[in-house]
Coordinates of C-alpha atoms in Angstrom, one line a residue:
M1113 CA -42.9 -31.5 0.1
T1114 CA -39.4 -32.8 0.4
V1115 CA -36.7 -31.7 2.9
A1116 CA -34.6 -30.4 0.0
K1117 CA -37.4 -28.2 -1.3
L1118 CA -37.7 -26.7 2.2
L1119 CA -34.0 -26.1 2.7
R1120 CA -33.4 -24.4 -0.6
P1121 CA -34.7 -20.9 0.4
A1122 CA -32.8 -21.1 3.8
L1123 CA -29.6 -22.1 2.0
A1124 CA -30.0 -19.3 -0.5
V1125 CA -30.5 -16.8 2.3
A1126 CA -27.4 -18.1 4.2
F1127 CA -25.3 -18.0 1.0
L1128 CA -26.4 -14.4 0.2
A1129 CA -25.7 -13.3 3.8
S1130 CA -22.2 -14.8 3.7
V1131 CA -21.4 -13.2 0.3
T1132 CA -22.6 -9.8 1.6
A1133 CA -20.5 -10.2 4.7
C1134 CA -17.4 -10.9 2.7
G1135 CA -17.7 -7.6 0.8
A1136 CA -18.0 -5.6 4.0
S1137 CA -15.0 -3.7 5.2
S1138 CA -13.7 -4.3 8.7
G1139 CA -11.7 -1.1 8.6
P1140 CA -12.9 2.4 9.2
D1141 CA -14.8 4.2 6.4
A1142 CA -12.7 6.6 4.3
P1143 CA -13.2 10.3 5.3
A1144 CA -15.2 12.5 3.0
S1145 CA -13.4 14.5 0.5
T1146 CA -12.4 17.9 1.8
P1147 CA -11.0 21.0 0.1
A1148 CA -7.6 20.1 1.5
D1149 CA -7.5 17.2 -0.9
S1150 CA -7.1 19.6 -3.8
Q1151 CA -3.9 21.1 -2.3
S1152 CA -0.4 20.0 -3.5
A1153 CA 1.1 16.7 -2.2
G1154 CA 3.5 18.5 0.1
T1155 CA 0.8 20.5 1.9
R1156 CA -2.3 18.3 1.8
R1157 CA -1.6 16.5 5.1
S1158 CA -1.3 18.5 8.3
A1159 CA -0.1 17.4 11.7
A1160 CA -3.7 17.4 12.9
T1161 CA -4.6 14.6 10.4
A1162 CA -5.6 11.4 12.1
P1163 CA -3.1 8.5 11.7
V1164 CA -3.7 6.0 8.9
A1165 CA -5.2 2.7 10.0
A1166 CA -2.8 0.7 7.8
V1167 CA 0.3 -1.3 8.4
M1168 CA 3.3 -1.2 6.1
P1169 CA 3.6 -4.5 4.2
D1170 CA 7.0 -6.2 4.0
V1171 CA 8.0 -5.2 0.5
I1172 CA 11.7 -5.2 1.0
G1173 CA 13.4 -7.2 -1.8
G1174 CA 10.4 -6.9 -4.0
N1175 CA 9.7 -4.9 -7.1
A1176 CA 8.9 -1.2 -6.5
G1177 CA 6.3 -1.1 -9.3
R1178 CA 4.4 -4.1 -7.7
A1179 CA 4.7 -2.5 -4.3
A1180 CA 3.2 0.7 -5.6
E1181 CA 0.3 -1.2 -7.1
Q1182 CA -0.2 -3.2 -3.9
M1183 CA -0.3 -0.2 -1.7
G1184 CA -2.6 1.7 -4.0
S1185 CA -2.9 5.3 -5.0
K1186 CA -4.3 6.4 -1.6
V1187 CA -0.9 6.1 0.0
D1188 CA 1.5 9.0 -0.6
M1189 CA 4.8 7.3 -1.4
T1190 CA 8.2 8.4 -2.5
F1191 CA 10.9 6.4 -4.2
K1192 CA 14.5 7.3 -3.2
D1193 CA 17.6 6.1 -5.0
A1194 CA 19.4 4.1 -2.3
S1195 CA 22.7 4.1 -4.3
G1196 CA 23.3 7.7 -3.3
Q1197 CA 23.5 8.8 -7.0
G1198 CA 20.2 10.7 -6.7
R1199 CA 18.8 9.1 -9.9
P1200 CA 15.1 9.8 -10.6
V1201 CA 12.8 6.7 -10.3
D1202 CA 10.7 7.3 -13.4
D1203 CA 9.7 3.6 -13.9
P1204 CA 9.3 1.9 -10.5
A1205 CA 9.0 -1.5 -12.2
A1206 CA 12.7 -1.3 -13.1
W1207 CA 13.7 -0.9 -9.4
K1208 CA 13.8 -3.2 -6.4
I1209 CA 13.2 -2.2 -2.8
C1210 CA 16.1 -2.2 -0.3
D1211 CA 14.4 -0.5 2.7
S1212 CA 11.2 1.3 3.7
R1213 CA 10.1 3.9 6.1
P1214 CA 8.1 3.0 8.1
G1215 CA 9.7 -0.5 8.3
P1216 CA 7.8 -3.7 7.6
N1217 CA 4.8 -4.4 9.8
Q1218 CA 4.9 -1.0 11.4
Q1219 CA 1.8 1.3 11.4
I1220 CA 1.8 4.1 8.7
T1221 CA 1.5 7.3 10.7
D1222 CA 3.5 9.8 8.6
F1223 CA 3.7 10.7 5.0
P1224 CA 5.2 10.2 2.5
V1225 CA 6.0 6.5 2.8
V1226 CA 9.6 6.3 1.6
L1227 CA 10.9 3.3 -0.4
D1228 CA 14.7 3.2 -0.8
V1229 CA 15.3 1.5 -4.1
V1230 CA 18.1 0.4 -6.5
R1231 CA 17.9 -0.7 -10.1
V1232 CA 16.8 -4.4 -10.5
S1233 CA 20.3 -5.3 -11.8
E1234 CA 22.0 -3.8 -8.7
S1235 CA 22.5 -5.1 -5.2
C1236 CA 21.0 -3.6 -2.1
E1237 CA 24.3 -4.4 -0.3
D1238 CA 26.1 -1.9 -2.5
A1239 CA 23.6 0.9 -1.6
T1240 CA 24.8 3.7 0.7
P1241 CA 23.4 3.7 4.2
K1242 CA 20.5 6.1 4.8

């Protein structure tokens, strides 16, 4: 028997172990669904809810639609017109991000995450301060 024939099973096991390890989550498991999940967005999170183990990505200057995709549907987020005109943000892909709460690289501990946005054709410098 050659060395290559002896090493094949060991290499296969090592490969499968590394692939399995890559799929493992290093973060905490998601909590089980509770009846509170069926409440409205404004009341579904109480002060007793544990903080989210997530950090706000630096999305400032980016497209609001892509940021919403990046953060996923599990994050309760609100888009706010930063121009002060109070326009509804119906299509986030047509808006860019000027600011976020919490700020970039800060832990998300409160909801909703707020993204201050202006239309893609507008400048963040012209937006009214918060």
